[in-house]
Amino acid sequence: MGRLPDEFALIARYFAPLASGVPGAAGLRDDAATFVTPPGFETVVTTDALVEGVHFLAEDPPGLVARKALRVNLSDLAAKGAKPTIYLLALSLGPRVDEAWIASFAAGLEADQSEFGIGLAGGDTTSTPGPTTIAVTAMGALPRASVLRRENAKAGDTVFVTGTIGDGALGLSVLKGELGWLGAAERDALVARYRLPQPRTAVGPYLLGRASAALDVSDGLVADLGHIARASGLAATIEAERVPLSPAASAVLAREPGRLASVLTGGDDYEILFTMPSRYFDAVSTSVAKSGVPITAIGRMAEGTGVIVLGKDGAAMSLDQGGYRHF
Amino acid sequence: MGRLPDEFALIARYFAPLASGVPGAAGLRDDAATFVTPPGFETVVTTDALVEGVHFLAEDPPGLVARKALRVNLSDLAAKGAKPTIYLLALSLGPRVDEAWIASFAAGLEADQSEFGIGLAGGDTTSTPGPTTIAVTAMGALPRASVLRRENAKAGDTVFVTGTIGDGALGLSVLKGELGWLGAAERDALVARYRLPQPRTAVGPYLLGRASAALDVSDGLVADLGHIARASGLAATIEAERVPLSPAASAVLAREPGRLASVLTGGDDYEILFTMPSRYFDAVSTSVAKSGVPITAIGRMAEGTGVIVLGKDGAAMSLDQGGYRHF
């Protein structure tokens, strides 16, 4: 189509350098990559696709889009307790993509490969008449039979969450032109969280053998806690006041308290939500402190079903617990 | 959007049953799957995406689209010598997809899972305002350090190909309304080959330790042989008369000999093209005969560069050796 070098040149120029640290990738000069699961370990694999106009905007910086595509997958690995190893990339490039876009996209991947210790093992590049679509398949390693699932929470376990909740949803509101009264620094901080998730890969491995259930918050805190509760056959109760907020989100809720529902159900947080018996709390706090990522106790698992969010007055809040749906 | 059940219901109803034979898939009720590479083996992984309007047509039967999406990946595994194990599916569903489409798509996957001994390990389902896009990541297993690459062909090796060449390209011509003079049975046979590749997973493992280089023919016989020649630092010469043809393709070339170029360069064959020293020929022929897939010697590797195709008269033919380009 002219606006791009041919597929082979594109791969050699922009993607093969991203595979230089992955011996089994064969420099992306073949149709498949090889790898092994180290003895005593298992491989964890996840896939997530981002679609232009659905998960990112056509005018978003390509480097950020690339990093988001990688990071939503890294977040899944983190929540399962795995250390990232390799990823594959199936790119369907829309009509507006040119070589500068690809260069910037690849530079974004390169930055995150260094940050998260992951390498490109293979991929596929094709054109599409529609929106650019980026499917990433990411793999990680963790000691055998230690993967954190959703279904093993126990009654009495405490509910924890890493980092802060609600920034992604409020960042999207800012991008929609809302919250104009907020200071520029706060607006930027929220938008940055929406555009660039911070997968908690430094925390996940510390939770192995300690957390009873874990997932990353993508559908929304309440909906994702509902996933753990349902899978474990339990109820969950959290206190809204204990949900950790960034300074920017705190400023928003101080002036517009009605946005609490959007904080609790909005999604795109990419924090790890996990349940853990209290006996592990000290050990995990000490280990995780080294990573610089805070963890906060926000509630408790109990017999029953459903998720209850207690408000400041101690009464159950009424929330749309549906979370984000793709259809 | 109403036309589809929500994502969770869709997964439970149509995709979770496809994962029932994969213990590490956790019934698709989690964000990631686990698996191990068996001792002494390595895992081979490949990804390929199909885009509506580019790689398949909106009106194609969804079951066939599903099988093609899986099979183009199985073909890569076959050419590397691997036995298929698990796959992941990142589905971006366009506006025309309804529940009946999904049901038929999943039924196609189920049929091929049985045929090729592979199971679904995970996936992602999202909507897109554009063409439906299907990214498959497939994995297979093979003895460690035995993977067939493109770059180890030696001067003097014979060039072989499985099955027949050109049916896919001629099938596409039929779908474009060409070849109207051809009998209905022949037209159907060609279209079937275009719509539904036949990955040679039964042949690939027999080539381990014997073939010096291998890949699957997707860009076109001449272009793909060029990949082996370039990667191996050699030249390749094939004789057009020895390239194996189906009865339908033979009938086409008997009446329209000018279509030979499209047979040799058209692509979408999904046969294995490989090079092998002659000392292995008998052993491989005997083994492969059990699979029912013919293999045919079509040429030879030599010092030099490039691909030469000798015509009936023994003179080099002039072909556009570019093969299929995605841009």
mmCIF file of N, CA, C and O in Angstrom, chain A residues 1 6-8 24 26 29-37 41 43-49 51 54-55 76 80 92 123-128 130-131 133 137 149-150 216 219 227 325-327, chain B residues 1 6-8 24 26 29-37 41 43-49 51 54-55 76 80 92 123-131 137 149-150 216 219 227 325-327:
data_model
loop_
_atom_site.group_PDB
_atom_site.id
_atom_site.type_symbol
_atom_site.label_atom_id
_atom_site.label_comp_id
_atom_site.label_asym_id
_atom_site.label_seq_id
_atom_site.Cartn_x
_atom_site.Cartn_y
_atom_site.Cartn_z
ATOM 1 N N MET A 1 0.805 -1.202 0.000
ATOM 2 C CA MET A 1 0.000 0.000 0.000
ATOM 3 C C MET A 1 0.842 1.258 0.000
ATOM 4 O O MET A 1 0.298 2.353 -0.027
ATOM 5 N N ASP A 6 7.616 -2.980 3.170
ATOM 6 C CA ASP A 6 6.952 -4.282 3.160
ATOM 7 C C ASP A 6 7.140 -4.966 4.508
ATOM 8 O O ASP A 6 7.938 -4.564 5.350
ATOM 9 N N GLU A 7 6.339 -5.999 4.705
ATOM 10 C CA GLU A 7 6.269 -6.658 6.010
ATOM 11 C C GLU A 7 7.645 -7.106 6.501
ATOM 12 O O GLU A 7 7.980 -6.947 7.675
ATOM 13 N N PHE A 8 8.458 -7.647 5.589
ATOM 14 C CA PHE A 8 9.758 -8.184 6.001
ATOM 15 C C PHE A 8 10.697 -7.062 6.469
ATOM 16 O O PHE A 8 11.395 -7.185 7.467
ATOM 17 N N GLY A 24 15.208 -18.142 21.515
ATOM 18 C CA GLY A 24 14.241 -18.983 20.789
ATOM 19 C C GLY A 24 13.436 -18.234 19.755
ATOM 20 O O GLY A 24 12.666 -18.837 19.004
ATOM 21 N N ALA A 26 14.704 -16.656 17.260
ATOM 22 C CA ALA A 26 15.402 -16.780 15.980
ATOM 23 C C ALA A 26 15.395 -15.469 15.206
ATOM 24 O O ALA A 26 15.245 -15.447 13.980
ATOM 25 N N ARG A 29 13.065 -14.310 12.280
ATOM 26 C CA ARG A 29 13.229 -14.696 10.877
ATOM 27 C C ARG A 29 12.557 -16.034 10.586
ATOM 28 O O ARG A 29 12.789 -16.638 9.554
ATOM 29 N N ASP A 30 11.721 -16.514 11.480
ATOM 30 C CA ASP A 30 11.030 -17.777 11.240
ATOM 31 C C ASP A 30 9.557 -17.609 11.634
ATOM 32 O O ASP A 30 9.166 -16.534 12.092
ATOM 33 N N ASP A 31 8.771 -18.664 11.457
ATOM 34 C CA ASP A 31 7.334 -18.556 11.729
ATOM 35 C C ASP A 31 6.968 -18.923 13.149
ATOM 36 O O ASP A 31 5.787 -18.877 13.508
ATOM 37 N N ALA A 32 7.935 -19.317 13.954
ATOM 38 C CA ALA A 32 7.609 -19.770 15.305
ATOM 39 C C ALA A 32 8.812 -19.591 16.202
ATOM 40 O O ALA A 32 9.951 -19.542 15.743
ATOM 41 N N ALA A 33 8.550 -19.487 17.505
ATOM 42 C CA ALA A 33 9.607 -19.356 18.508
ATOM 43 C C ALA A 33 9.597 -20.597 19.393
ATOM 44 O O ALA A 33 8.598 -21.314 19.463
ATOM 45 N N THR A 34 10.704 -20.846 20.054
ATOM 46 C CA THR A 34 10.770 -21.975 20.980
ATOM 47 C C THR A 34 11.159 -21.481 22.372
ATOM 48 O O THR A 34 11.837 -20.466 22.514
ATOM 49 N N PHE A 35 10.720 -22.212 23.375
ATOM 50 C CA PHE A 35 11.119 -21.924 24.751
ATOM 51 C C PHE A 35 10.840 -23.162 25.591
ATOM 52 O O PHE A 35 10.137 -24.073 25.141
ATOM 53 N N VAL A 36 11.385 -23.187 26.790
ATOM 54 C CA VAL A 36 11.071 -24.276 27.718
ATOM 55 C C VAL A 36 10.602 -23.676 29.035
ATOM 56 O O VAL A 36 10.929 -22.550 29.383
ATOM 57 N N THR A 37 9.798 -24.435 29.752
ATOM 58 C CA THR A 37 9.476 -24.101 31.130
ATOM 59 C C THR A 37 10.610 -24.656 31.983
ATOM 60 O O THR A 37 10.898 -25.847 31.896
ATOM 61 N N PHE A 41 9.170 -25.208 37.523
ATOM 62 C CA PHE A 41 8.326 -24.036 37.253
ATOM 63 C C PHE A 41 7.162 -24.400 36.327
ATOM 64 O O PHE A 41 7.162 -25.458 35.702
ATOM 65 N N THR A 43 4.663 -22.389 33.215
ATOM 66 C CA THR A 43 4.493 -21.185 32.408
ATOM 67 C C THR A 43 3.054 -20.710 32.556
ATOM 68 O O THR A 43 2.130 -21.518 32.560
ATOM 69 N N VAL A 44 2.884 -19.401 32.701
ATOM 70 C CA VAL A 44 1.547 -18.800 32.754
ATOM 71 C C VAL A 44 1.376 -17.996 31.480
ATOM 72 O O VAL A 44 2.295 -17.280 31.072
ATOM 73 N N VAL A 45 0.223 -18.117 30.841
ATOM 74 C CA VAL A 45 0.007 -17.425 29.568
ATOM 75 C C VAL A 45 -1.340 -16.716 29.576
ATOM 76 O O VAL A 45 -2.316 -17.225 30.131
ATOM 77 N N THR A 46 -1.361 -15.525 28.999
ATOM 78 C CA THR A 46 -2.590 -14.738 28.931
ATOM 79 C C THR A 46 -2.611 -13.962 27.622
ATOM 80 O O THR A 46 -1.550 -13.677 27.049
ATOM 81 N N THR A 47 -3.791 -13.633 27.117
ATOM 82 C CA THR A 47 -3.878 -12.824 25.903
ATOM 83 C C THR A 47 -4.953 -11.757 26.071
ATOM 84 O O THR A 47 -5.992 -12.005 26.681
ATOM 85 N N ASP A 48 -4.666 -10.559 25.582
ATOM 86 C CA ASP A 48 -5.631 -9.465 25.603
ATOM 87 C C ASP A 48 -5.402 -8.607 24.378
ATOM 88 O O ASP A 48 -4.261 -8.329 24.021
ATOM 89 N N ALA A 49 -6.495 -8.199 23.753
ATOM 90 C CA ALA A 49 -6.412 -7.364 22.553
ATOM 91 C C ALA A 49 -6.927 -5.962 22.842
ATOM 92 O O ALA A 49 -7.879 -5.788 23.598
ATOM 93 N N VAL A 51 -8.375 -2.504 20.827
ATOM 94 C CA VAL A 51 -8.937 -2.060 19.556
ATOM 95 C C VAL A 51 -9.014 -0.532 19.556
ATOM 96 O O VAL A 51 -9.526 0.064 20.517
ATOM 97 N N VAL A 54 -11.980 1.658 20.814
ATOM 98 C CA VAL A 54 -12.631 0.962 21.925
ATOM 99 C C VAL A 54 -11.752 1.075 23.174
ATOM 100 O O VAL A 54 -12.191 1.544 24.212
ATOM 101 N N HIS A 55 -10.489 0.656 23.033
ATOM 102 C CA HIS A 55 -9.577 0.641 24.183
ATOM 103 C C HIS A 55 -8.534 1.756 24.134
ATOM 104 O O HIS A 55 -7.830 1.993 25.094
ATOM 105 N N ASP A 76 -2.166 -9.078 34.196
ATOM 106 C CA ASP A 76 -2.717 -10.429 34.422
ATOM 107 C C ASP A 76 -1.650 -11.364 34.974
ATOM 108 O O ASP A 76 -1.903 -12.129 35.902
ATOM 109 N N LYS A 80 -1.373 -13.239 38.890
ATOM 110 C CA LYS A 80 -1.259 -14.691 39.054
ATOM 111 C C LYS A 80 0.043 -15.062 39.762
ATOM 112 O O LYS A 80 0.306 -16.228 40.006
ATOM 113 N N SER A 92 -2.748 -5.807 13.679
ATOM 114 C CA SER A 92 -3.544 -5.517 12.480
ATOM 115 C C SER A 92 -3.567 -4.005 12.327
ATOM 116 O O SER A 92 -4.192 -3.299 13.128
ATOM 117 N N GLY A 123 5.482 -12.873 16.264
ATOM 118 C CA GLY A 123 4.329 -12.041 15.986
ATOM 119 C C GLY A 123 3.812 -12.218 14.589
ATOM 120 O O GLY A 123 4.246 -13.106 13.834
ATOM 121 N N ASP A 124 2.858 -11.370 14.261
ATOM 122 C CA ASP A 124 2.237 -11.382 12.948
ATOM 123 C C ASP A 124 1.826 -9.945 12.661
ATOM 124 O O ASP A 124 1.363 -9.233 13.549
ATOM 125 N N THR A 125 2.063 -9.500 11.435
ATOM 126 C CA THR A 125 1.732 -8.134 11.056
ATOM 127 C C THR A 125 0.883 -8.186 9.805
ATOM 128 O O THR A 125 1.280 -8.792 8.809
ATOM 129 N N THR A 126 -0.291 -7.590 9.853
ATOM 130 C CA THR A 126 -1.163 -7.595 8.695
ATOM 131 C C THR A 126 -1.851 -6.240 8.613
ATOM 132 O O THR A 126 -1.747 -5.431 9.532
ATOM 133 N N SER A 127 -2.498 -5.978 7.506
ATOM 134 C CA SER A 127 -3.228 -4.725 7.399
ATOM 135 C C SER A 127 -4.708 -4.977 7.611
ATOM 136 O O SER A 127 -5.191 -6.093 7.456
ATOM 137 N N THR A 128 -5.425 -3.931 8.001
ATOM 138 C CA THR A 128 -6.871 -4.016 8.148
ATOM 139 C C THR A 128 -7.480 -2.733 7.610
ATOM 140 O O THR A 128 -6.893 -1.654 7.773
ATOM 141 N N GLY A 130 -10.047 -1.569 8.875
ATOM 142 C CA GLY A 130 -10.733 -1.022 10.042
ATOM 143 C C GLY A 130 -9.768 -0.485 11.069
ATOM 144 O O GLY A 130 -8.631 -0.124 10.750
ATOM 145 N N PRO A 131 -10.224 -0.408 12.321
ATOM 146 C CA PRO A 131 -9.387 0.129 13.397
ATOM 147 C C PRO A 131 -8.178 -0.765 13.653
ATOM 148 O O PRO A 131 -8.269 -1.993 13.569
ATOM 149 N N THR A 133 -5.757 -2.995 15.526
ATOM 150 C CA THR A 133 -6.047 -3.945 16.598
ATOM 151 C C THR A 133 -4.746 -4.619 17.007
ATOM 152 O O THR A 133 -3.983 -5.065 16.150
ATOM 153 N N THR A 137 0.019 -11.730 23.431
ATOM 154 C CA THR A 137 0.002 -12.943 24.245
ATOM 155 C C THR A 137 1.269 -12.913 25.088
ATOM 156 O O THR A 137 2.370 -12.880 24.526
ATOM 157 N N ARG A 149 -5.232 -18.270 41.905
ATOM 158 C CA ARG A 149 -6.504 -18.327 41.190
ATOM 159 C C ARG A 149 -7.522 -17.442 41.888
ATOM 160 O O ARG A 149 -7.222 -16.797 42.887
ATOM 161 N N ARG A 150 -8.735 -17.430 41.323
ATOM 162 C CA ARG A 150 -9.789 -16.600 41.900
ATOM 163 C C ARG A 150 -10.591 -17.333 42.967
ATOM 164 O O ARG A 150 -11.307 -16.695 43.732
ATOM 165 N N ASP A 216 -6.408 -9.131 38.754
ATOM 166 C CA ASP A 216 -6.132 -7.708 38.590
ATOM 167 C C ASP A 216 -7.440 -6.971 38.326
ATOM 168 O O ASP A 216 -8.367 -7.514 37.726
ATOM 169 N N ASP A 219 -12.208 -4.858 35.469
ATOM 170 C CA ASP A 219 -13.650 -4.631 35.284
ATOM 171 C C ASP A 219 -14.196 -3.608 36.278
ATOM 172 O O ASP A 219 -15.295 -3.095 36.095
ATOM 173 N N HIS A 227 -16.106 -11.376 41.312
ATOM 174 C CA HIS A 227 -15.554 -12.572 40.652
ATOM 175 C C HIS A 227 -14.887 -13.499 41.673
ATOM 176 O O HIS A 227 -15.067 -14.711 41.627
ATOM 177 N N ARG A 325 -18.473 -3.931 30.856
ATOM 178 C CA ARG A 325 -18.814 -5.051 29.974
ATOM 179 C C ARG A 325 -18.357 -4.721 28.561
ATOM 180 O O ARG A 325 -18.502 -3.570 28.137
ATOM 181 N N HIS A 326 -17.846 -5.723 27.867
ATOM 182 C CA HIS A 326 -17.359 -5.440 26.518
ATOM 183 C C HIS A 326 -18.476 -5.419 25.482
ATOM 184 O O HIS A 326 -18.258 -5.036 24.355
ATOM 185 N N PHE A 327 -19.662 -5.915 25.838
ATOM 186 C CA PHE A 327 -20.791 -5.875 24.890
ATOM 187 C C PHE A 327 -21.947 -5.084 25.484
ATOM 188 O O PHE A 327 -22.141 -5.104 26.686
ATOM 189 N N MET B 1 -24.291 -4.410 23.902
ATOM 190 C CA MET B 1 -24.902 -3.979 22.651
ATOM 191 C C MET B 1 -26.148 -4.781 22.307
ATOM 192 O O MET B 1 -26.777 -4.531 21.290
ATOM 193 N N ASP B 6 -23.732 -11.269 27.474
ATOM 194 C CA ASP B 6 -22.529 -10.582 27.950
ATOM 195 C C ASP B 6 -21.324 -11.511 27.834
ATOM 196 O O ASP B 6 -21.451 -12.711 27.612
ATOM 197 N N GLU B 7 -20.135 -10.905 27.969
ATOM 198 C CA GLU B 7 -18.890 -11.636 27.726
ATOM 199 C C GLU B 7 -18.791 -12.917 28.564
ATOM 200 O O GLU B 7 -18.361 -13.955 28.084
ATOM 201 N N PHE B 8 -19.207 -12.799 29.833
ATOM 202 C CA PHE B 8 -19.064 -13.949 30.723
ATOM 203 C C PHE B 8 -19.963 -15.110 30.280
ATOM 204 O O PHE B 8 -19.572 -16.267 30.286
ATOM 205 N N GLY B 24 -4.882 -26.732 32.823
ATOM 206 C CA GLY B 24 -4.333 -25.423 33.182
ATOM 207 C C GLY B 24 -5.185 -24.258 32.727
ATOM 208 O O GLY B 24 -4.878 -23.109 33.038
ATOM 209 N N ALA B 26 -8.232 -23.785 33.633
ATOM 210 C CA ALA B 26 -9.128 -23.439 34.750
ATOM 211 C C ALA B 26 -10.536 -23.113 34.245
ATOM 212 O O ALA B 26 -11.191 -22.202 34.754
ATOM 213 N N ARG B 29 -12.191 -19.618 33.583
ATOM 214 C CA ARG B 29 -12.770 -18.750 34.612
ATOM 215 C C ARG B 29 -11.714 -17.859 35.252
ATOM 216 O O ARG B 29 -11.934 -17.255 36.288
ATOM 217 N N ASP B 30 -10.540 -17.776 34.655
ATOM 218 C CA ASP B 30 -9.493 -16.921 35.211
ATOM 219 C C ASP B 30 -8.858 -16.135 34.072
ATOM 220 O O ASP B 30 -9.231 -16.295 32.917
ATOM 221 N N ASP B 31 -7.888 -15.279 34.401
ATOM 222 C CA ASP B 31 -7.286 -14.412 33.386
ATOM 223 C C ASP B 31 -6.075 -15.023 32.717
ATOM 224 O O ASP B 31 -5.467 -14.393 31.848
ATOM 225 N N ALA B 32 -5.673 -16.224 33.131
ATOM 226 C CA ALA B 32 -4.455 -16.807 32.584
ATOM 227 C C ALA B 32 -4.519 -18.316 32.713
ATOM 228 O O ALA B 32 -5.253 -18.846 33.549
ATOM 229 N N ALA B 33 -3.766 -18.989 31.861
ATOM 230 C CA ALA B 33 -3.679 -20.450 31.884
ATOM 231 C C ALA B 33 -2.259 -20.845 32.272
ATOM 232 O O ALA B 33 -1.324 -20.056 32.140
ATOM 233 N N THR B 34 -2.099 -22.068 32.737
ATOM 234 C CA THR B 34 -0.766 -22.564 33.087
ATOM 235 C C THR B 34 -0.476 -23.846 32.304
ATOM 236 O O THR B 34 -1.380 -24.584 31.926
ATOM 237 N N PHE B 35 0.786 -24.076 32.039
ATOM 238 C CA PHE B 35 1.205 -25.320 31.405
ATOM 239 C C PHE B 35 2.697 -25.486 31.652
ATOM 240 O O PHE B 35 3.373 -24.544 32.069
ATOM 241 N N VAL B 36 3.208 -26.694 31.381
ATOM 242 C CA VAL B 36 4.654 -26.916 31.472
ATOM 243 C C VAL B 36 5.136 -27.519 30.165
ATOM 244 O O VAL B 36 4.372 -28.138 29.424
ATOM 245 N N THR B 37 6.397 -27.289 29.853
ATOM 246 C CA THR B 37 7.053 -28.010 28.770
ATOM 247 C C THR B 37 7.530 -29.328 29.368
ATOM 248 O O THR B 37 8.250 -29.321 30.359
ATOM 249 N N PHE B 41 11.617 -31.851 26.192
ATOM 250 C CA PHE B 41 10.917 -31.221 25.076
ATOM 251 C C PHE B 41 11.089 -29.708 25.121
ATOM 252 O O PHE B 41 11.518 -29.147 26.125
ATOM 253 N N THR B 43 8.747 -26.083 23.875
ATOM 254 C CA THR B 43 7.460 -25.605 23.385
ATOM 255 C C THR B 43 7.717 -24.705 22.185
ATOM 256 O O THR B 43 8.658 -23.915 22.194
ATOM 257 N N VAL B 44 6.904 -24.869 21.145
ATOM 258 C CA VAL B 44 6.973 -24.006 19.970
ATOM 259 C C VAL B 44 5.716 -23.150 19.967
ATOM 260 O O VAL B 44 4.626 -23.667 20.225
ATOM 261 N N VAL B 45 5.866 -21.861 19.704
ATOM 262 C CA VAL B 45 4.703 -20.973 19.741
ATOM 263 C C VAL B 45 4.681 -20.084 18.506
ATOM 264 O O VAL B 45 5.727 -19.636 18.021
ATOM 265 N N THR B 46 3.477 -19.855 17.990
ATOM 266 C CA THR B 46 3.306 -19.023 16.798
ATOM 267 C C THR B 46 2.001 -18.259 16.921
ATOM 268 O O THR B 46 1.090 -18.697 17.631
ATOM 269 N N THR B 47 1.918 -17.103 16.274
ATOM 270 C CA THR B 47 0.654 -16.359 16.277
ATOM 271 C C THR B 47 0.359 -15.834 14.883
ATOM 272 O O THR B 47 1.269 -15.422 14.155
ATOM 273 N N ASP B 48 -0.912 -15.905 14.504
ATOM 274 C CA ASP B 48 -1.359 -15.371 13.218
ATOM 275 C C ASP B 48 -2.775 -14.844 13.389
ATOM 276 O O ASP B 48 -3.600 -15.482 14.033
ATOM 277 N N ALA B 49 -3.036 -13.697 12.785
ATOM 278 C CA ALA B 49 -4.365 -13.088 12.877
ATOM 279 C C ALA B 49 -5.044 -13.095 11.509
ATOM 280 O O ALA B 49 -4.392 -12.908 10.486
ATOM 281 N N VAL B 51 -8.204 -11.211 9.390
ATOM 282 C CA VAL B 51 -9.051 -10.017 9.406
ATOM 283 C C VAL B 51 -10.147 -10.181 8.348
ATOM 284 O O VAL B 51 -9.857 -10.525 7.196
ATOM 285 N N VAL B 54 -9.957 -9.157 4.589
ATOM 286 C CA VAL B 54 -8.570 -9.307 4.133
ATOM 287 C C VAL B 54 -8.261 -10.803 3.956
ATOM 288 O O VAL B 54 -7.860 -11.240 2.882
ATOM 289 N N HIS B 55 -8.499 -11.577 5.024
ATOM 290 C CA HIS B 55 -8.164 -13.007 4.999
ATOM 291 C C HIS B 55 -9.396 -13.895 4.886
ATOM 292 O O HIS B 55 -9.283 -15.086 4.646
ATOM 293 N N ASP B 76 2.012 -23.636 10.714
ATOM 294 C CA ASP B 76 3.333 -23.182 11.186
ATOM 295 C C ASP B 76 3.942 -24.206 12.148
ATOM 296 O O ASP B 76 5.136 -24.511 12.060
ATOM 297 N N LYS B 80 7.453 -26.705 11.627
ATOM 298 C CA LYS B 80 8.573 -26.681 12.580
ATOM 299 C C LYS B 80 8.781 -28.069 13.201
ATOM 300 O O LYS B 80 9.692 -28.250 14.003
ATOM 301 N N SER B 92 -11.900 -10.150 18.272
ATOM 302 C CA SER B 92 -12.510 -8.816 18.219
ATOM 303 C C SER B 92 -13.709 -8.916 17.283
ATOM 304 O O SER B 92 -13.546 -9.084 16.076
ATOM 305 N N GLY B 123 -8.227 -16.887 26.364
ATOM 306 C CA GLY B 123 -8.572 -15.978 25.291
ATOM 307 C C GLY B 123 -9.047 -14.646 25.803
ATOM 308 O O GLY B 123 -8.983 -14.350 26.998
ATOM 309 N N ASP B 124 -9.522 -13.862 24.864
ATOM 310 C CA ASP B 124 -10.031 -12.535 25.164
ATOM 311 C C ASP B 124 -11.102 -12.253 24.121
ATOM 312 O O ASP B 124 -10.940 -12.581 22.954
ATOM 313 N N THR B 125 -12.212 -11.680 24.571
ATOM 314 C CA THR B 125 -13.309 -11.381 23.660
ATOM 315 C C THR B 125 -13.671 -9.921 23.827
ATOM 316 O O THR B 125 -13.947 -9.478 24.935
ATOM 317 N N THR B 126 -13.656 -9.183 22.730
ATOM 318 C CA THR B 126 -14.006 -7.770 22.794
ATOM 319 C C THR B 126 -14.796 -7.414 21.544
ATOM 320 O O THR B 126 -14.911 -8.218 20.629
ATOM 321 N N SER B 127 -15.386 -6.223 21.537
ATOM 322 C CA SER B 127 -16.106 -5.809 20.341
ATOM 323 C C SER B 127 -15.258 -4.811 19.573
ATOM 324 O O SER B 127 -14.352 -4.188 20.115
ATOM 325 N N THR B 128 -15.539 -4.693 18.282
ATOM 326 C CA THR B 128 -14.861 -3.714 17.439
ATOM 327 C C THR B 128 -15.898 -3.102 16.509
ATOM 328 O O THR B 128 -16.800 -3.795 16.054
ATOM 329 N N PRO B 129 -15.771 -1.804 16.238
ATOM 330 C CA PRO B 129 -16.663 -1.202 15.242
ATOM 331 C C PRO B 129 -16.270 -1.596 13.820
ATOM 332 O O PRO B 129 -17.005 -1.347 12.880
ATOM 333 N N GLY B 130 -15.105 -2.223 13.654
ATOM 334 C CA GLY B 130 -14.598 -2.568 12.333
ATOM 335 C C GLY B 130 -14.762 -4.034 12.023
ATOM 336 O O GLY B 130 -15.618 -4.714 12.582
ATOM 337 N N PRO B 131 -13.921 -4.540 11.097
ATOM 338 C CA PRO B 131 -14.008 -5.944 10.710
ATOM 339 C C PRO B 131 -13.649 -6.876 11.867
ATOM 340 O O PRO B 131 -12.780 -6.572 12.676
ATOM 341 N N THR B 137 -2.991 -17.762 18.987
ATOM 342 C CA THR B 137 -1.632 -18.114 19.384
ATOM 343 C C THR B 137 -1.639 -19.608 19.674
ATOM 344 O O THR B 137 -2.384 -20.055 20.543
ATOM 345 N N ARG B 149 14.274 -25.114 11.275
ATOM 346 C CA ARG B 149 14.371 -23.694 10.959
ATOM 347 C C ARG B 149 14.491 -23.519 9.454
ATOM 348 O O ARG B 149 14.479 -24.478 8.699
ATOM 349 N N ARG B 150 14.624 -22.253 9.034
ATOM 350 C CA ARG B 150 14.734 -21.966 7.608
ATOM 351 C C ARG B 150 16.174 -21.976 7.123
ATOM 352 O O ARG B 150 16.403 -22.043 5.917
ATOM 353 N N ASP B 216 6.202 -23.498 6.113
ATOM 354 C CA ASP B 216 4.953 -23.795 5.412
ATOM 355 C C ASP B 216 4.743 -22.761 4.306
ATOM 356 O O ASP B 216 5.135 -21.594 4.429
ATOM 357 N N ASP B 219 3.296 -17.661 1.612
ATOM 358 C CA ASP B 219 3.553 -16.515 0.729
ATOM 359 C C ASP B 219 3.575 -16.914 -0.749
ATOM 360 O O ASP B 219 3.496 -16.050 -1.622
ATOM 361 N N HIS B 227 12.864 -17.674 0.856
ATOM 362 C CA HIS B 227 13.170 -17.470 2.275
ATOM 363 C C HIS B 227 14.193 -18.496 2.765
ATOM 364 O O HIS B 227 15.126 -18.158 3.492
ATOM 365 N N ARG B 325 2.253 -10.138 -0.347
ATOM 366 C CA ARG B 325 2.683 -9.144 0.632
ATOM 367 C C ARG B 325 1.457 -8.619 1.360
ATOM 368 O O ARG B 325 0.423 -8.396 0.740
ATOM 369 N N HIS B 326 1.617 -8.399 2.652
ATOM 370 C CA HIS B 326 0.472 -7.916 3.412
ATOM 371 C C HIS B 326 0.268 -6.412 3.277
ATOM 372 O O HIS B 326 -0.735 -5.884 3.702
ATOM 373 N N PHE B 327 1.258 -5.701 2.743
ATOM 374 C CA PHE B 327 1.099 -4.249 2.546
ATOM 375 C C PHE B 327 1.227 -3.916 1.067
ATOM 376 O O PHE B 327 2.030 -4.516 0.366
#
